[in-house]
Amino acid sequence: MERGARRGAVAAGGLLAAAWRSLRERGPKDGGGPRGLARLLSCCGMGCGAWSRIQGTRPFSLSAATRAILGLGRWGDDGGKKPLTLQDVAKLIRNKECRRIVVMAGAGISTPSGIPDFRSPGSGLYSNLEQYDIPYPEAIFELTYFFVNPKPFFTLAKELYPGNYRPNYAHYFLRLLHDKGLLLRLYTQNIDGLERAAGIPPDRLVEAHGTFATATCTVCRRKFPGEDFRGDVMADKVPHCRVCTGIVKPDIVFFGEELPQRFFLHVTDFPMADLLFVIGTSLEVEPFASLAGAVRSSVPRVLINRDLVGPFAWQQRYNDVAQLGDVVGGVEKLVELLGWNEEMQALIRKEKEKLDAKDK
């Protein structure tokens, strides 16, 4: 039965792909184009209403394979223009032709600091959650389970709490972008706080999946600085509100929760951007992943990542650049092309001294 279901799914995927190719060939005037896609999705039970309902929540994930079948992304081709290189991007920055840089960052920028990502088989956090005695890995970020048993989440929170890890070279590169007045906004999926620890101010940050910097009582909804409950978390205690005794939860976005209001800055940030960096992310979790397609088609997009992901894998633009492999190594190459090596080393030394003094 399972094999038959798989064959049926493959056949359905083939029909869907064929239908979409037909729509593309016909073009908008003949019933194709984006409107044709909308009708196709509607027939498949994925109408625009369903899409809009999930735009502000965390748990929706659309695989690269599905995107490839549908051909989601920019409509049209690039007219045979010359592909861009990392050296070209560095030149644009040096010549101040790119002054409003938006960055999308994922777990890949934090793994060099010693923090495991969520999804890597064998080493990711989801693969190592058996010790928390939960029914399935994702339960640790589900409100219904949290209210029944908050202990596993706070055990994990103790591991991830800001102060346990230090920023690395990639974080300080983003800080240097800010210091030079080039960083319009940094959108991060990470909840480890290393962007803040690197000295990037909160007004330049969008922590799409939340932060430990603040916390909220789950009963009376009072807000607290996250640091107020660090002692409880480190002592393996579940923090409680000092007013109503309700459980206080760090402002980490759980599955099904609304994303932070700041996430919707993307409505203005991405159309304004003149360069997009996508660093260390699988681009699998929506609605964050779709932001990679929100910049104007004339805007260069640079992927610094272990693998090709998202639109870089299934519908590249002529001005896309992919620097694959080790994330820190990719950032180091860009810094060298920019001629910023000395500034980077000076910044890292200065910030390391600050953190050393703070730890004493």
mmCIF file of C-alpha atoms in Angstrom:
data_model
loop_
_atom_site.group_PDB
_atom_site.id
_atom_site.type_symbol
_atom_site.label_atom_id
_atom_site.label_comp_id
_atom_site.label_asym_id
_atom_site.label_seq_id
_atom_site.Cartn_x
_atom_site.Cartn_y
_atom_site.Cartn_z
ATOM 1 C CA MET A 1 0.000 0.000 0.000
ATOM 2 C CA GLU A 2 2.835 2.373 0.911
ATOM 3 C CA ARG A 3 4.551 1.671 -2.409
ATOM 4 C CA GLY A 4 1.311 2.310 -4.278
ATOM 5 C CA ALA A 5 0.782 5.576 -2.409
ATOM 6 C CA ARG A 6 4.306 6.629 -3.313
ATOM 7 C CA ARG A 7 3.686 5.844 -6.998
ATOM 8 C CA GLY A 8 0.464 7.845 -6.823
ATOM 9 C CA ALA A 9 2.274 10.799 -5.303
ATOM 10 C CA VAL A 10 4.953 10.672 -7.983
ATOM 11 C CA ALA A 11 2.303 10.497 -10.696
ATOM 12 C CA ALA A 12 0.441 13.429 -9.151
ATOM 13 C CA GLY A 13 3.681 15.380 -8.978
ATOM 14 C CA GLY A 14 4.317 14.619 -12.653
ATOM 15 C CA LEU A 15 0.850 15.824 -13.643
ATOM 16 C CA LEU A 16 1.301 18.963 -11.552
ATOM 17 C CA ALA A 17 4.685 19.645 -13.138
ATOM 18 C CA ALA A 18 3.263 19.116 -16.627
ATOM 19 C CA ALA A 19 0.345 21.436 -15.910
ATOM 20 C CA TRP A 20 2.670 24.126 -14.615
ATOM 21 C CA ARG A 21 5.026 23.798 -17.619
ATOM 22 C CA SER A 22 2.028 24.263 -19.877
ATOM 23 C CA LEU A 23 1.021 27.415 -18.008
ATOM 24 C CA ARG A 24 4.546 28.793 -18.296
ATOM 25 C CA GLU A 25 4.684 28.133 -22.049
ATOM 26 C CA ARG A 26 1.342 29.824 -22.614
ATOM 27 C CA GLY A 27 2.259 32.944 -20.650
ATOM 28 C CA PRO A 28 -0.062 35.383 -18.840
ATOM 29 C CA LYS A 29 -2.114 36.407 -21.905
ATOM 30 C CA ASP A 30 -3.200 32.832 -22.578
ATOM 31 C CA GLY A 31 -4.144 31.897 -19.054
ATOM 32 C CA GLY A 32 -0.633 31.170 -17.788
ATOM 33 C CA GLY A 33 1.678 33.226 -15.575
ATOM 34 C CA PRO A 34 1.145 33.914 -11.882
ATOM 35 C CA ARG A 35 -2.645 33.987 -12.200
ATOM 36 C CA GLY A 36 -2.572 30.624 -13.891
ATOM 37 C CA LEU A 37 -0.449 29.322 -11.034
ATOM 38 C CA ALA A 38 -2.953 30.648 -8.527
ATOM 39 C CA ARG A 39 -5.738 28.745 -10.274
ATOM 40 C CA LEU A 40 -3.596 25.610 -10.393
ATOM 41 C CA LEU A 41 -2.851 25.814 -6.682
ATOM 42 C CA SER A 42 -6.524 26.408 -5.973
ATOM 43 C CA CYS A 43 -7.393 23.195 -7.830
ATOM 44 C CA CYS A 44 -4.833 21.389 -5.689
ATOM 45 C CA GLY A 45 -6.306 22.714 -2.449
ATOM 46 C CA MET A 46 -3.576 25.359 -1.981
ATOM 47 C CA GLY A 47 -5.479 28.526 -2.808
ATOM 48 C CA CYS A 48 -4.361 32.025 -1.939
ATOM 49 C CA GLY A 49 -6.547 32.074 1.160
ATOM 50 C CA ALA A 50 -4.716 29.080 2.608
ATOM 51 C CA TRP A 51 -1.364 30.695 1.779
ATOM 52 C CA SER A 52 -2.302 34.013 3.407
ATOM 53 C CA ARG A 53 -3.402 32.255 6.582
ATOM 54 C CA ILE A 54 0.054 30.792 7.108
ATOM 55 C CA GLN A 55 2.130 33.855 6.256
ATOM 56 C CA GLY A 56 2.429 35.028 9.848
ATOM 57 C CA THR A 57 3.083 31.698 11.521
ATOM 58 C CA ARG A 58 6.139 29.543 11.890
ATOM 59 C CA PRO A 59 5.379 25.901 11.148
ATOM 60 C CA PHE A 60 4.819 25.901 7.387
ATOM 61 C CA SER A 61 7.612 24.358 5.324
ATOM 62 C CA LEU A 62 7.699 24.010 1.565
ATOM 63 C CA SER A 63 10.409 21.711 0.270
ATOM 64 C CA ALA A 64 12.793 22.684 -2.485
ATOM 65 C CA ALA A 65 11.437 19.770 -4.533
ATOM 66 C CA THR A 66 7.891 21.131 -4.364
ATOM 67 C CA ARG A 67 9.145 24.585 -5.294
ATOM 68 C CA ALA A 68 11.043 23.104 -8.223
ATOM 69 C CA ILE A 69 7.907 21.331 -9.521
ATOM 70 C CA LEU A 70 5.854 24.498 -9.229
ATOM 71 C CA GLY A 71 8.611 26.754 -10.543
ATOM 72 C CA LEU A 72 7.859 29.327 -7.845
ATOM 73 C CA GLY A 73 10.025 32.407 -8.079
ATOM 74 C CA ARG A 74 10.653 35.264 -10.473
ATOM 75 C CA TRP A 75 8.667 35.154 -13.707
ATOM 76 C CA GLY A 76 10.719 35.394 -16.905
ATOM 77 C CA ASP A 77 14.380 35.042 -17.830
ATOM 78 C CA ASP A 78 17.415 37.316 -17.638
ATOM 79 C CA GLY A 79 18.117 37.816 -21.313
ATOM 80 C CA GLY A 80 21.504 36.086 -21.324
ATOM 81 C CA LYS A 81 23.213 38.633 -19.061
ATOM 82 C CA LYS A 82 26.678 37.837 -17.716
ATOM 83 C CA PRO A 83 26.565 35.942 -14.369
ATOM 84 C CA LEU A 84 27.786 37.820 -11.310
ATOM 85 C CA THR A 85 30.748 36.638 -9.212
ATOM 86 C CA LEU A 86 31.690 37.147 -5.562
ATOM 87 C CA GLN A 87 34.464 39.452 -6.746
ATOM 88 C CA ASP A 88 31.875 41.535 -8.624
ATOM 89 C CA VAL A 89 29.784 41.829 -5.447
ATOM 90 C CA ALA A 90 32.824 42.916 -3.431
ATOM 91 C CA LYS A 91 33.533 45.582 -6.046
ATOM 92 C CA LEU A 92 29.938 46.855 -5.831
ATOM 93 C CA ILE A 93 30.301 47.213 -2.060
ATOM 94 C CA ARG A 94 33.732 48.850 -2.278
ATOM 95 C CA ASN A 95 32.430 51.334 -4.864
ATOM 96 C CA LYS A 96 29.462 52.117 -2.581
ATOM 97 C CA GLU A 97 26.994 50.962 -5.210
ATOM 98 C CA CYS A 98 25.367 48.778 -2.528
ATOM 99 C CA ARG A 99 24.507 50.716 0.631
ATOM 100 C CA ARG A 100 21.302 49.052 1.837
ATOM 101 C CA ILE A 101 22.272 45.463 2.533
ATOM 102 C CA VAL A 102 19.746 43.006 3.939
ATOM 103 C CA VAL A 103 20.989 39.748 5.461
ATOM 104 C CA MET A 104 19.067 36.520 6.030
ATOM 105 C CA ALA A 105 20.880 34.267 8.506
ATOM 106 C CA GLY A 106 20.228 30.766 9.799
ATOM 107 C CA ALA A 107 21.756 28.182 12.107
ATOM 108 C CA GLY A 108 24.765 27.767 9.830
ATOM 109 C CA ILE A 109 26.306 30.990 11.130
ATOM 110 C CA SER A 110 26.068 29.735 14.723
ATOM 111 C CA THR A 111 27.349 26.174 14.350
ATOM 112 C CA PRO A 112 30.989 27.437 14.212
ATOM 113 C CA SER A 113 30.344 28.822 17.720
ATOM 114 C CA GLY A 114 29.561 25.294 18.899
ATOM 115 C CA ILE A 115 25.755 25.476 18.718
ATOM 116 C CA PRO A 116 24.194 22.525 16.844
ATOM 117 C CA ASP A 117 21.609 23.339 14.178
ATOM 118 C CA PHE A 118 18.127 21.851 14.310
ATOM 119 C CA ARG A 119 17.889 19.615 11.265
ATOM 120 C CA SER A 120 21.257 18.014 10.469
ATOM 121 C CA PRO A 121 20.824 14.221 10.703
ATOM 122 C CA GLY A 122 22.695 12.775 13.677
ATOM 123 C CA SER A 123 24.112 16.056 14.999
ATOM 124 C CA GLY A 124 21.158 18.476 14.879
ATOM 125 C CA LEU A 125 19.139 19.383 17.964
ATOM 126 C CA TYR A 126 16.113 17.463 16.717
ATOM 127 C CA SER A 127 18.250 14.325 16.448
ATOM 128 C CA ASN A 128 19.532 14.703 20.011
ATOM 129 C CA LEU A 129 16.331 15.374 21.947
ATOM 130 C CA GLU A 130 15.777 11.823 23.205
ATOM 131 C CA GLN A 131 17.329 12.834 26.529
ATOM 132 C CA TYR A 132 14.388 15.165 27.152
ATOM 133 C CA ASP A 133 11.819 12.342 27.170
ATOM 134 C CA ILE A 134 9.408 14.000 24.744
ATOM 135 C CA PRO A 135 6.946 12.206 22.428
ATOM 136 C CA TYR A 136 8.559 13.637 19.252
ATOM 137 C CA PRO A 137 11.275 16.280 18.681
ATOM 138 C CA GLU A 138 9.047 19.168 17.583
ATOM 139 C CA ALA A 139 6.974 18.852 20.793
ATOM 140 C CA ILE A 140 9.628 20.835 22.626
ATOM 141 C CA PHE A 141 8.440 23.913 20.692
ATOM 142 C CA GLU A 142 4.684 23.242 20.913
ATOM 143 C CA LEU A 143 2.543 25.242 23.339
ATOM 144 C CA THR A 144 0.154 22.381 24.116
ATOM 145 C CA TYR A 145 3.058 20.215 25.267
ATOM 146 C CA PHE A 146 4.787 23.137 27.004
ATOM 147 C CA PHE A 147 1.786 23.768 29.261
ATOM 148 C CA VAL A 148 1.678 20.087 30.202
ATOM 149 C CA ASN A 149 5.412 19.723 30.744
ATOM 150 C CA PRO A 150 7.592 22.868 30.442
ATOM 151 C CA LYS A 151 10.677 21.192 31.904
ATOM 152 C CA PRO A 152 12.130 19.826 28.615
ATOM 153 C CA PHE A 153 11.997 23.266 26.988
ATOM 154 C CA PHE A 154 13.781 24.921 29.910
ATOM 155 C CA THR A 155 16.398 22.167 29.912
ATOM 156 C CA LEU A 156 17.093 23.005 26.265
ATOM 157 C CA ALA A 157 16.892 26.735 27.068
ATOM 158 C CA LYS A 158 19.652 26.299 29.633
ATOM 159 C CA GLU A 159 21.896 25.008 26.839
ATOM 160 C CA LEU A 160 20.993 27.776 24.375
ATOM 161 C CA TYR A 161 20.712 30.708 26.800
ATOM 162 C CA PRO A 162 22.737 33.770 25.756
ATOM 163 C CA GLY A 163 26.137 33.859 27.413
ATOM 164 C CA ASN A 164 26.934 30.181 26.930
ATOM 165 C CA TYR A 165 28.460 30.733 23.484
ATOM 166 C CA ARG A 166 30.423 33.449 21.749
ATOM 167 C CA PRO A 167 30.012 35.073 18.334
ATOM 168 C CA ASN A 168 32.295 33.901 15.546
ATOM 169 C CA TYR A 169 33.855 35.444 12.449
ATOM 170 C CA ALA A 170 30.553 35.413 10.510
ATOM 171 C CA HIS A 171 28.745 37.378 13.239
ATOM 172 C CA TYR A 172 31.508 39.971 13.354
ATOM 173 C CA PHE A 173 31.347 40.385 9.581
ATOM 174 C CA LEU A 174 27.682 41.368 9.992
ATOM 175 C CA ARG A 175 28.691 43.724 12.805
ATOM 176 C CA LEU A 176 31.281 45.323 10.495
ATOM 177 C CA LEU A 177 28.590 45.842 7.855
ATOM 178 C CA HIS A 178 26.641 47.739 10.504
ATOM 179 C CA ASP A 179 29.663 49.758 11.644
ATOM 180 C CA LYS A 180 30.204 50.849 8.042
ATOM 181 C CA GLY A 181 26.582 51.972 7.735
ATOM 182 C CA LEU A 182 25.786 49.312 5.140
ATOM 183 C CA LEU A 183 23.409 47.037 7.083
ATOM 184 C CA LEU A 184 19.782 47.913 6.478
ATOM 185 C CA ARG A 185 18.537 44.924 8.478
ATOM 186 C CA LEU A 186 19.594 41.471 9.642
ATOM 187 C CA TYR A 187 16.825 38.856 9.601
ATOM 188 C CA THR A 188 17.850 35.865 11.684
ATOM 189 C CA GLN A 189 16.187 32.529 12.360
ATOM 190 C CA ASN A 190 18.473 31.981 15.344
ATOM 191 C CA ILE A 191 17.389 32.236 18.965
ATOM 192 C CA ASP A 192 20.900 32.124 20.456
ATOM 193 C CA GLY A 193 21.355 35.902 20.704
ATOM 194 C CA LEU A 194 24.824 35.842 19.131
ATOM 195 C CA GLU A 195 23.959 38.697 16.791
ATOM 196 C CA ARG A 196 23.282 40.898 19.830
ATOM 197 C CA ALA A 197 26.410 39.575 21.535
ATOM 198 C CA ALA A 198 28.410 40.633 18.468
ATOM 199 C CA GLY A 199 27.206 44.201 19.019
ATOM 200 C CA ILE A 200 24.514 44.507 16.356
ATOM 201 C CA PRO A 201 21.886 46.855 17.838
ATOM 202 C CA PRO A 202 18.320 45.567 18.293
ATOM 203 C CA ASP A 203 16.903 48.149 15.871
ATOM 204 C CA ARG A 204 18.929 46.527 13.063
ATOM 205 C CA LEU A 205 17.750 43.043 14.006
ATOM 206 C CA VAL A 206 14.659 41.056 13.169
ATOM 207 C CA GLU A 207 14.730 37.889 15.284
ATOM 208 C CA ALA A 208 12.143 36.057 13.216
ATOM 209 C CA HIS A 209 11.794 33.098 15.573
ATOM 210 C CA GLY A 210 12.024 35.076 18.774
ATOM 211 C CA THR A 211 14.571 35.869 21.449
ATOM 212 C CA PHE A 212 15.650 35.099 24.997
ATOM 213 C CA ALA A 213 16.194 38.836 25.556
ATOM 214 C CA THR A 214 12.596 39.250 26.715
ATOM 215 C CA ALA A 215 10.016 36.967 28.342
ATOM 216 C CA THR A 216 6.258 36.977 28.876
ATOM 217 C CA CYS A 217 4.036 35.510 31.580
ATOM 218 C CA THR A 218 1.757 32.932 29.966
ATOM 219 C CA VAL A 219 -1.104 33.925 32.301
ATOM 220 C CA CYS A 220 -1.116 37.697 32.946
ATOM 221 C CA ARG A 221 0.981 38.525 29.829
ATOM 222 C CA ARG A 222 3.356 40.812 31.723
ATOM 223 C CA LYS A 223 6.658 41.421 29.955
ATOM 224 C CA PHE A 224 10.012 40.937 31.651
ATOM 225 C CA PRO A 225 13.677 41.260 30.675
ATOM 226 C CA GLY A 226 14.924 37.770 29.866
ATOM 227 C CA GLU A 227 17.912 38.253 32.163
ATOM 228 C CA ASP A 228 15.526 38.389 35.168
ATOM 229 C CA PHE A 229 14.978 34.640 34.846
ATOM 230 C CA ARG A 230 18.434 33.511 33.826
ATOM 231 C CA GLY A 231 19.149 32.392 37.417
ATOM 232 C CA ASP A 232 16.069 30.156 37.476
ATOM 233 C CA VAL A 233 16.871 28.590 34.094
ATOM 234 C CA MET A 234 20.493 27.926 35.053
ATOM 235 C CA ALA A 235 19.332 26.393 38.337
ATOM 236 C CA ASP A 236 17.025 23.987 36.450
ATOM 237 C CA LYS A 237 13.906 25.738 37.721
ATOM 238 C CA VAL A 238 10.818 26.639 35.723
ATOM 239 C CA PRO A 239 10.516 30.455 36.033
ATOM 240 C CA HIS A 240 7.270 31.832 37.443
ATOM 241 C CA CYS A 241 5.724 35.300 37.332
ATOM 242 C CA ARG A 242 6.339 37.227 40.528
ATOM 243 C CA VAL A 243 2.897 38.841 40.161
ATOM 244 C CA CYS A 244 0.496 35.993 39.296
ATOM 245 C CA THR A 245 2.793 32.925 39.628
ATOM 246 C CA GLY A 246 2.092 31.864 36.011
ATOM 247 C CA ILE A 247 4.878 30.241 33.975
ATOM 248 C CA VAL A 248 7.125 32.812 32.317
ATOM 249 C CA LYS A 249 8.144 31.813 28.791
ATOM 250 C CA PRO A 250 11.021 33.423 26.895
ATOM 251 C CA ASP A 251 9.759 35.167 23.767
ATOM 252 C CA ILE A 252 10.768 32.275 21.516
ATOM 253 C CA VAL A 253 8.251 31.616 18.723
ATOM 254 C CA PHE A 254 6.661 28.207 19.185
ATOM 255 C CA PHE A 255 4.964 26.311 16.353
ATOM 256 C CA GLY A 256 1.625 27.935 15.528
ATOM 257 C CA GLU A 257 2.453 31.217 17.287
ATOM 258 C CA GLU A 258 2.422 34.546 15.479
ATOM 259 C CA LEU A 259 5.797 35.817 14.373
ATOM 260 C CA PRO A 260 7.090 38.991 16.070
ATOM 261 C CA GLN A 261 5.636 42.227 14.726
ATOM 262 C CA ARG A 262 9.113 43.318 13.646
ATOM 263 C CA PHE A 263 9.135 40.491 11.102
ATOM 264 C CA PHE A 264 6.754 42.538 8.981
ATOM 265 C CA LEU A 265 9.425 45.179 8.455
ATOM 266 C CA HIS A 266 10.260 42.970 5.459
ATOM 267 C CA VAL A 267 7.400 44.670 3.614
ATOM 268 C CA THR A 268 9.542 47.814 3.343
ATOM 269 C CA ASP A 269 13.086 46.471 3.888
ATOM 270 C CA PHE A 270 13.282 44.021 0.990
ATOM 271 C CA PRO A 271 11.990 46.383 -1.723
ATOM 272 C CA MET A 272 14.548 48.960 -0.485
ATOM 273 C CA ALA A 273 17.503 46.546 -0.416
ATOM 274 C CA ASP A 274 20.225 46.861 -3.045
ATOM 275 C CA LEU A 275 22.038 43.650 -1.992
ATOM 276 C CA LEU A 276 20.880 40.481 -0.228
ATOM 277 C CA PHE A 277 23.109 38.062 1.681
ATOM 278 C CA VAL A 278 21.684 34.639 2.556
ATOM 279 C CA ILE A 279 24.018 32.946 5.028
ATOM 280 C CA GLY A 280 23.847 29.535 6.692
ATOM 281 C CA THR A 281 20.197 28.627 6.193
ATOM 282 C CA SER A 282 18.311 25.748 4.557
ATOM 283 C CA LEU A 283 15.523 28.117 3.418
ATOM 284 C CA GLU A 284 12.935 25.473 4.321
ATOM 285 C CA VAL A 285 10.796 27.138 6.986
ATOM 286 C CA GLU A 286 8.108 29.540 5.837
ATOM 287 C CA PRO A 287 7.387 32.385 5.791
ATOM 288 C CA PHE A 288 11.076 33.229 6.404
ATOM 289 C CA ALA A 289 12.239 31.247 3.356
ATOM 290 C CA SER A 290 10.093 33.244 0.916
ATOM 291 C CA LEU A 291 11.906 36.455 1.813
ATOM 292 C CA ALA A 292 14.765 35.375 -0.472
ATOM 293 C CA GLY A 293 12.468 36.143 -3.400
ATOM 294 C CA ALA A 294 11.221 39.467 -2.041
ATOM 295 C CA VAL A 295 14.046 41.680 -3.307
ATOM 296 C CA ARG A 296 13.777 43.339 -6.705
ATOM 297 C CA SER A 297 14.941 41.236 -9.652
ATOM 298 C CA SER A 298 17.785 43.677 -10.333
ATOM 299 C CA VAL A 299 19.222 43.173 -6.820
ATOM 300 C CA PRO A 300 22.175 40.762 -6.461
ATOM 301 C CA ARG A 301 21.641 37.856 -4.060
ATOM 302 C CA VAL A 302 24.640 36.148 -2.458
ATOM 303 C CA LEU A 303 24.335 32.696 -0.883
ATOM 304 C CA ILE A 304 27.092 31.699 1.548
ATOM 305 C CA ASN A 305 26.110 28.216 2.605
ATOM 306 C CA ARG A 306 27.032 24.554 2.737
ATOM 307 C CA ASP A 307 24.598 23.647 -0.058
ATOM 308 C CA LEU A 308 22.508 25.250 -2.769
ATOM 309 C CA VAL A 309 19.085 25.969 -1.282
ATOM 310 C CA GLY A 310 15.787 27.621 -2.145
ATOM 311 C CA PRO A 311 15.712 29.701 -5.345
ATOM 312 C CA PHE A 312 19.499 29.394 -5.664
ATOM 313 C CA ALA A 313 18.869 25.678 -6.344
ATOM 314 C CA TRP A 314 15.719 25.743 -8.451
ATOM 315 C CA GLN A 315 15.538 29.075 -10.255
ATOM 316 C CA GLN A 316 18.727 31.095 -10.229
ATOM 317 C CA ARG A 317 18.937 34.644 -11.495
ATOM 318 C CA TYR A 318 21.884 35.887 -13.511
ATOM 319 C CA ASN A 319 22.857 38.104 -10.548
ATOM 320 C CA ASP A 320 22.818 35.283 -7.981
ATOM 321 C CA VAL A 321 26.146 34.266 -6.476
ATOM 322 C CA ALA A 322 26.638 31.005 -4.558
ATOM 323 C CA GLN A 323 29.724 30.579 -2.367
ATOM 324 C CA LEU A 324 29.367 26.961 -1.220
ATOM 325 C CA GLY A 325 31.152 25.055 1.520
ATOM 326 C CA ASP A 326 32.192 26.167 4.985
ATOM 327 C CA VAL A 327 30.259 29.293 5.977
ATOM 328 C CA VAL A 328 33.090 30.993 7.863
ATOM 329 C CA GLY A 329 35.457 30.175 4.982
ATOM 330 C CA GLY A 330 33.044 31.790 2.533
ATOM 331 C CA VAL A 331 32.764 34.920 4.669
ATOM 332 C CA GLU A 332 36.550 35.078 5.007
ATOM 333 C CA LYS A 333 36.901 34.975 1.224
ATOM 334 C CA LEU A 334 34.448 37.866 0.860
ATOM 335 C CA VAL A 335 36.245 39.895 3.549
ATOM 336 C CA GLU A 336 39.525 39.356 1.718
ATOM 337 C CA LEU A 337 37.995 40.522 -1.578
ATOM 338 C CA LEU A 338 36.647 43.591 0.220
ATOM 339 C CA GLY A 339 40.047 44.384 1.694
ATOM 340 C CA TRP A 340 38.632 44.408 5.227
ATOM 341 C CA ASN A 341 40.980 41.861 6.849
ATOM 342 C CA GLU A 342 42.708 44.289 9.199
ATOM 343 C CA GLU A 343 39.443 45.905 10.285
ATOM 344 C CA MET A 344 37.925 42.487 10.962
ATOM 345 C CA GLN A 345 40.862 41.360 13.093
ATOM 346 C CA ALA A 346 40.827 44.622 15.069
ATOM 347 C CA LEU A 347 37.077 44.306 15.696
ATOM 348 C CA ILE A 348 37.350 40.671 16.805
ATOM 349 C CA ARG A 349 40.208 41.485 19.202
ATOM 350 C CA LYS A 350 38.298 44.385 20.724
ATOM 351 C CA GLU A 351 35.082 42.405 21.192
ATOM 352 C CA LYS A 352 36.938 39.387 22.586
ATOM 353 C CA GLU A 353 38.533 41.602 25.236
ATOM 354 C CA LYS A 354 35.083 42.920 26.178
ATOM 355 C CA LEU A 355 33.655 39.410 26.533
ATOM 356 C CA ASP A 356 36.700 38.240 28.510
ATOM 357 C CA ALA A 357 36.277 41.139 30.932
ATOM 358 C CA LYS A 358 32.551 40.408 31.263
ATOM 359 C CA ASP A 359 33.218 36.742 32.090
ATOM 360 C CA LYS A 360 35.643 37.552 34.917
#
